[in-house]
mmCIF file of C-alpha atoms in Angstrom:
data_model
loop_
_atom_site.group_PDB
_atom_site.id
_atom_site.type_symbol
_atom_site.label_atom_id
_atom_site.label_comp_id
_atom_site.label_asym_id
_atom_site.label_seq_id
_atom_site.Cartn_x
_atom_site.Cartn_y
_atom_site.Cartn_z
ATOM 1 C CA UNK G 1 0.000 0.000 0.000
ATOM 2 C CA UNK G 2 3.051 2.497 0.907
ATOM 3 C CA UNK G 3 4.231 1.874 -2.328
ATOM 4 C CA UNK G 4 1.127 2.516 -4.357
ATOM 5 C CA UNK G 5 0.864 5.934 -2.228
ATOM 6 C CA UNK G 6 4.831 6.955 -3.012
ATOM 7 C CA UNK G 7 3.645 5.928 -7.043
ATOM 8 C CA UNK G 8 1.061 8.182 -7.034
ATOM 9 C CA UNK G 9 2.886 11.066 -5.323
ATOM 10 C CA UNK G 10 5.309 10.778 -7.332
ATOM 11 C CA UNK G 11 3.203 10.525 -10.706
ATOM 12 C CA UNK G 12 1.044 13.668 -9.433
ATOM 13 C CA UNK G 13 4.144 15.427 -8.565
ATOM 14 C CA UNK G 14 5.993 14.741 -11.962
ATOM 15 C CA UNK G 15 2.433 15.747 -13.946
ATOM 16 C CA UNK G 16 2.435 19.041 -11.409
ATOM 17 C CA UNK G 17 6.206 20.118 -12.659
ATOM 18 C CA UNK G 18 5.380 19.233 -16.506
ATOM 19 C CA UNK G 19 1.841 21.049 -16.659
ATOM 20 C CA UNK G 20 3.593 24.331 -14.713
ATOM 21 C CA UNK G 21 3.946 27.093 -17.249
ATOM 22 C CA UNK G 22 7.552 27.881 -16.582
ATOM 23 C CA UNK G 23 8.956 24.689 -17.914
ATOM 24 C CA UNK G 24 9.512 24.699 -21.582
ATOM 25 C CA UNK G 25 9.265 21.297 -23.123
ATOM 26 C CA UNK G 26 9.514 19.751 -26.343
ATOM 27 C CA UNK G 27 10.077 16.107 -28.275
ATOM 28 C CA UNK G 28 12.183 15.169 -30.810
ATOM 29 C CA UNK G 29 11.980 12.482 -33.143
ATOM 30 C CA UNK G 30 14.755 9.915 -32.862
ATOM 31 C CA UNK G 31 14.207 7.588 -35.265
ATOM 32 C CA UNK G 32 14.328 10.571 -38.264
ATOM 33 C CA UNK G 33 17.080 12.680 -36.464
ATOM 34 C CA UNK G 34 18.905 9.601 -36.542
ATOM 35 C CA UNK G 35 18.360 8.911 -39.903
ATOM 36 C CA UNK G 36 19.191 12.013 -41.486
ATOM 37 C CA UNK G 37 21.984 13.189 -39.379
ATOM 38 C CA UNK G 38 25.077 13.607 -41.511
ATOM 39 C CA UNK G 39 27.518 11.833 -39.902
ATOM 40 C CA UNK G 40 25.487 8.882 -39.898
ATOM 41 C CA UNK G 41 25.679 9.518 -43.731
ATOM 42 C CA UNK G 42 29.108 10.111 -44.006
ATOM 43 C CA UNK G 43 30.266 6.999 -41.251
ATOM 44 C CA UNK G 44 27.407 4.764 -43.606
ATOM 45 C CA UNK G 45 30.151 5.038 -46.450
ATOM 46 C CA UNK G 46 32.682 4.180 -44.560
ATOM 47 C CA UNK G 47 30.888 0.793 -43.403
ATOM 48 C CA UNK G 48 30.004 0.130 -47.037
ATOM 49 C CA UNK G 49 33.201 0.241 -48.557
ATOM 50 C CA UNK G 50 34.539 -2.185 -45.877
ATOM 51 C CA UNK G 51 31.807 -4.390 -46.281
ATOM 52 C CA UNK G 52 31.852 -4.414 -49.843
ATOM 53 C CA UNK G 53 35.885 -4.937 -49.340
ATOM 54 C CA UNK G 54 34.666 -8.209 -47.630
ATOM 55 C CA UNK G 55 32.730 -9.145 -50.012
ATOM 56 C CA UNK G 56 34.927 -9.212 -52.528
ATOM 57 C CA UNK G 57 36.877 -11.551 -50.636
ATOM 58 C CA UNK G 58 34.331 -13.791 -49.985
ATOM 59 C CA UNK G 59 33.452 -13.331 -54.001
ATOM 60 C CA UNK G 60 36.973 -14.245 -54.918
ATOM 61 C CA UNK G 61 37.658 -17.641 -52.829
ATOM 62 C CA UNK G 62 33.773 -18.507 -54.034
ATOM 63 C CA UNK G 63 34.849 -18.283 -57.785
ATOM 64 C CA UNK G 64 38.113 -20.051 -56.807
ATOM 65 C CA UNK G 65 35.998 -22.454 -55.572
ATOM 66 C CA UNK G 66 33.997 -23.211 -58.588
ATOM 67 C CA UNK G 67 36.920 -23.488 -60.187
ATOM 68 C CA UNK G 68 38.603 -25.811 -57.935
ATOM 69 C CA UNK G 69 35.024 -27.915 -58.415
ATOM 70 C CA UNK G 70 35.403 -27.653 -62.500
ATOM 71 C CA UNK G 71 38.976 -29.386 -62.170
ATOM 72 C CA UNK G 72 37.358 -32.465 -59.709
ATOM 73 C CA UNK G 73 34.667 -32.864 -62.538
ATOM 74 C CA UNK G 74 37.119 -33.140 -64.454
ATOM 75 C CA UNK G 75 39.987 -34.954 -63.106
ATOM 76 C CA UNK G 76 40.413 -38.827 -63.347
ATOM 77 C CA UNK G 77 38.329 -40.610 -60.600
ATOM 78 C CA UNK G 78 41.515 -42.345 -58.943
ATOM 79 C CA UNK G 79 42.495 -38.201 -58.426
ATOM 80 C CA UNK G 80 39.217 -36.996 -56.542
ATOM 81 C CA UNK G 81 39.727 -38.606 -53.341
ATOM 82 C CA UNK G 82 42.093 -36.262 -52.350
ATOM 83 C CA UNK G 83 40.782 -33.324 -54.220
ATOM 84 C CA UNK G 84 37.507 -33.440 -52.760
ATOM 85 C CA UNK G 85 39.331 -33.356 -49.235
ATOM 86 C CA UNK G 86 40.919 -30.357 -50.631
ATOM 87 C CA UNK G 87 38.116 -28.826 -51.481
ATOM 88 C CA UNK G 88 36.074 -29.182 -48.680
ATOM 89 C CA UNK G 89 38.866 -27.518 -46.711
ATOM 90 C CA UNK G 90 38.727 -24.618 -48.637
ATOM 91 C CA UNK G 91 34.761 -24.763 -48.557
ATOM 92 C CA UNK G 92 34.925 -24.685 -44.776
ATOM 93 C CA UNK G 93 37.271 -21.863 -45.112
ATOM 94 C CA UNK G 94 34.732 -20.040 -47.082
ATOM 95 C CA UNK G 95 32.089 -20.286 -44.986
ATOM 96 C CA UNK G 96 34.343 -19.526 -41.677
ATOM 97 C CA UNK G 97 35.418 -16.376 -43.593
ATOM 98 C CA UNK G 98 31.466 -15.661 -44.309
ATOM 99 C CA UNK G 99 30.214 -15.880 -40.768
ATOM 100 C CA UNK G 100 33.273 -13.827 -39.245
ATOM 101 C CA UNK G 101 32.389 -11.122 -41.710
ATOM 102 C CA UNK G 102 28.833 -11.210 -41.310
ATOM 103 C CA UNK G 103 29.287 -10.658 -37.198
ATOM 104 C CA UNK G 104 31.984 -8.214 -37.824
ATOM 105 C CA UNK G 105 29.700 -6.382 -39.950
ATOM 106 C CA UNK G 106 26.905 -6.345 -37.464
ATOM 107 C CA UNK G 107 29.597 -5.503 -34.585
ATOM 108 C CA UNK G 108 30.975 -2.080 -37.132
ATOM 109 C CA UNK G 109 27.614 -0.960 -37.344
ATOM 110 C CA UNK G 110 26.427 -1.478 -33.874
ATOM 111 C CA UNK G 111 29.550 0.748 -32.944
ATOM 112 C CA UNK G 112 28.484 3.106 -35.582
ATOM 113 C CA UNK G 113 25.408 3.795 -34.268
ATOM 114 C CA UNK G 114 26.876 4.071 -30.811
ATOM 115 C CA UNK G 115 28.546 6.967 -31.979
ATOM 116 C CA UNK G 116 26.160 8.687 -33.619
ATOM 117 C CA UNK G 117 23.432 8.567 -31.237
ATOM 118 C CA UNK G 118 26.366 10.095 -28.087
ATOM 119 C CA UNK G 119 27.330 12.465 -30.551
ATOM 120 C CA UNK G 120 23.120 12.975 -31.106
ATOM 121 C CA UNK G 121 23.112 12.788 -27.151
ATOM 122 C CA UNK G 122 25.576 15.521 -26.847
ATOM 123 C CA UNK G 123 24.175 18.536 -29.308
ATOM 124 C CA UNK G 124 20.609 17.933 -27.874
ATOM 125 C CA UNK G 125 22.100 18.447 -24.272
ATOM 126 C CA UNK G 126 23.774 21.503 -26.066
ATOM 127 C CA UNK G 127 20.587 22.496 -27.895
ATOM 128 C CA UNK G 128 18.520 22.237 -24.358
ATOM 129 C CA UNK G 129 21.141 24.223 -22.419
ATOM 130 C CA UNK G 130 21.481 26.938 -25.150
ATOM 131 C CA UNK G 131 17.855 27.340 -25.409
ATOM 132 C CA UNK G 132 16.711 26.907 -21.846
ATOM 133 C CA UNK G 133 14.134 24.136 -22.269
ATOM 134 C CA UNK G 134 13.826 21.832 -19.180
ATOM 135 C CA UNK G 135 13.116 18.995 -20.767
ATOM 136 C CA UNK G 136 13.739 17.557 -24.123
ATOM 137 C CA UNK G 137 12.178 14.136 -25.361
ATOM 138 C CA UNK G 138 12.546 11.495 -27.434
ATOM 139 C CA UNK G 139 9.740 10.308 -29.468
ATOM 140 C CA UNK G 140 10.598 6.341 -30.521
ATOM 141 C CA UNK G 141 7.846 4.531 -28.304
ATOM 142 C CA UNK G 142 10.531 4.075 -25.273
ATOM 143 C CA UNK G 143 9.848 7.147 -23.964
ATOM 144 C CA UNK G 144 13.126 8.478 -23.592
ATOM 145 C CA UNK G 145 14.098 11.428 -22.378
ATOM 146 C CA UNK G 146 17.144 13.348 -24.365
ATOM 147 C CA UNK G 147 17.737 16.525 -21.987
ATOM 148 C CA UNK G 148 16.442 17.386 -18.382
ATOM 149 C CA UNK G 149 17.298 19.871 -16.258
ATOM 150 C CA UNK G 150 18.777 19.102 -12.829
ATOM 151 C CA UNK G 151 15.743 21.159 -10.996
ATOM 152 C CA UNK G 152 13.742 18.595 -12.923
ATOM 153 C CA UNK G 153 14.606 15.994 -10.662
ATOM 154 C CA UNK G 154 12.037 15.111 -7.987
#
């Protein structure tokens, strides 16, 4: 019971300090801030060149490979024993080489968007400060908020 009383203080309180007229408040939206800032732009390049720089690794051992198949097909039968081994090696390297891309791919762009959204983090902070708002959101459906005053704080 103590705690539903502290909720709805607190609720009521933090409804009191967001309805007063001295507080300036606004929203922003994330999800389009974050998709048109310009370094997330300029830092998607980057990721795409080394990406496609992986792929054309990956491209290059998978046309060896078909070659590498062609010359089984055609070798004499008493040959492919051992070529087959061979090749399997170097199909297991393949897809090795694949999967370690594809998760250092995912882990580049994950630390891209780190980045970006500090760097986002940091000029709203600025922007809030600058312009004297109290509180700042962030409209994404978490219901973050990007900026707050300390005398916000109940």
């Amino acid at each position: 019971m103590k705690h539903k009383i502290n909720l709805s203080l607190l609720i009521f309180a933090a409804v009191l300090f967001l309805t007063s007229c001295s507080n300036k408040i606004a929203y922003i939206d994330i999800d389009q801030v974050f998709n048109e800032f310009l370094m997330k732009e300029e830092w998607g390049s980057d990721v795409k060149k080394v990406q496609n720089g992986r792929n054309a690794v990956l491209d290059s051992m998978k046309l060896e490979l078909q070659k590498f198949y062609g010359e089984i097909e055609n070798s004499k039968k008493e040959d492919r024993g051992e070529l087959i081994l061979s090749f399997q090696k170097k199909e297991r390297a393949y897809y090795e080489m694949a999967e370690d891309f594809k998760a250092r791919n995912q882990e580049l762009t994950e630390d891209y968007d780190v980045q970006i959204f500090a760097r986002i983090n940091t000029l709203v902070k600025q922007y809030g400060d600058d312009n004297k708002y109290t509180i700042i959101l962030g409209a994404n459906s978490t219901g973050n908020i990007m900026y707050a005053k300390k005398s916000a704080n109940i």
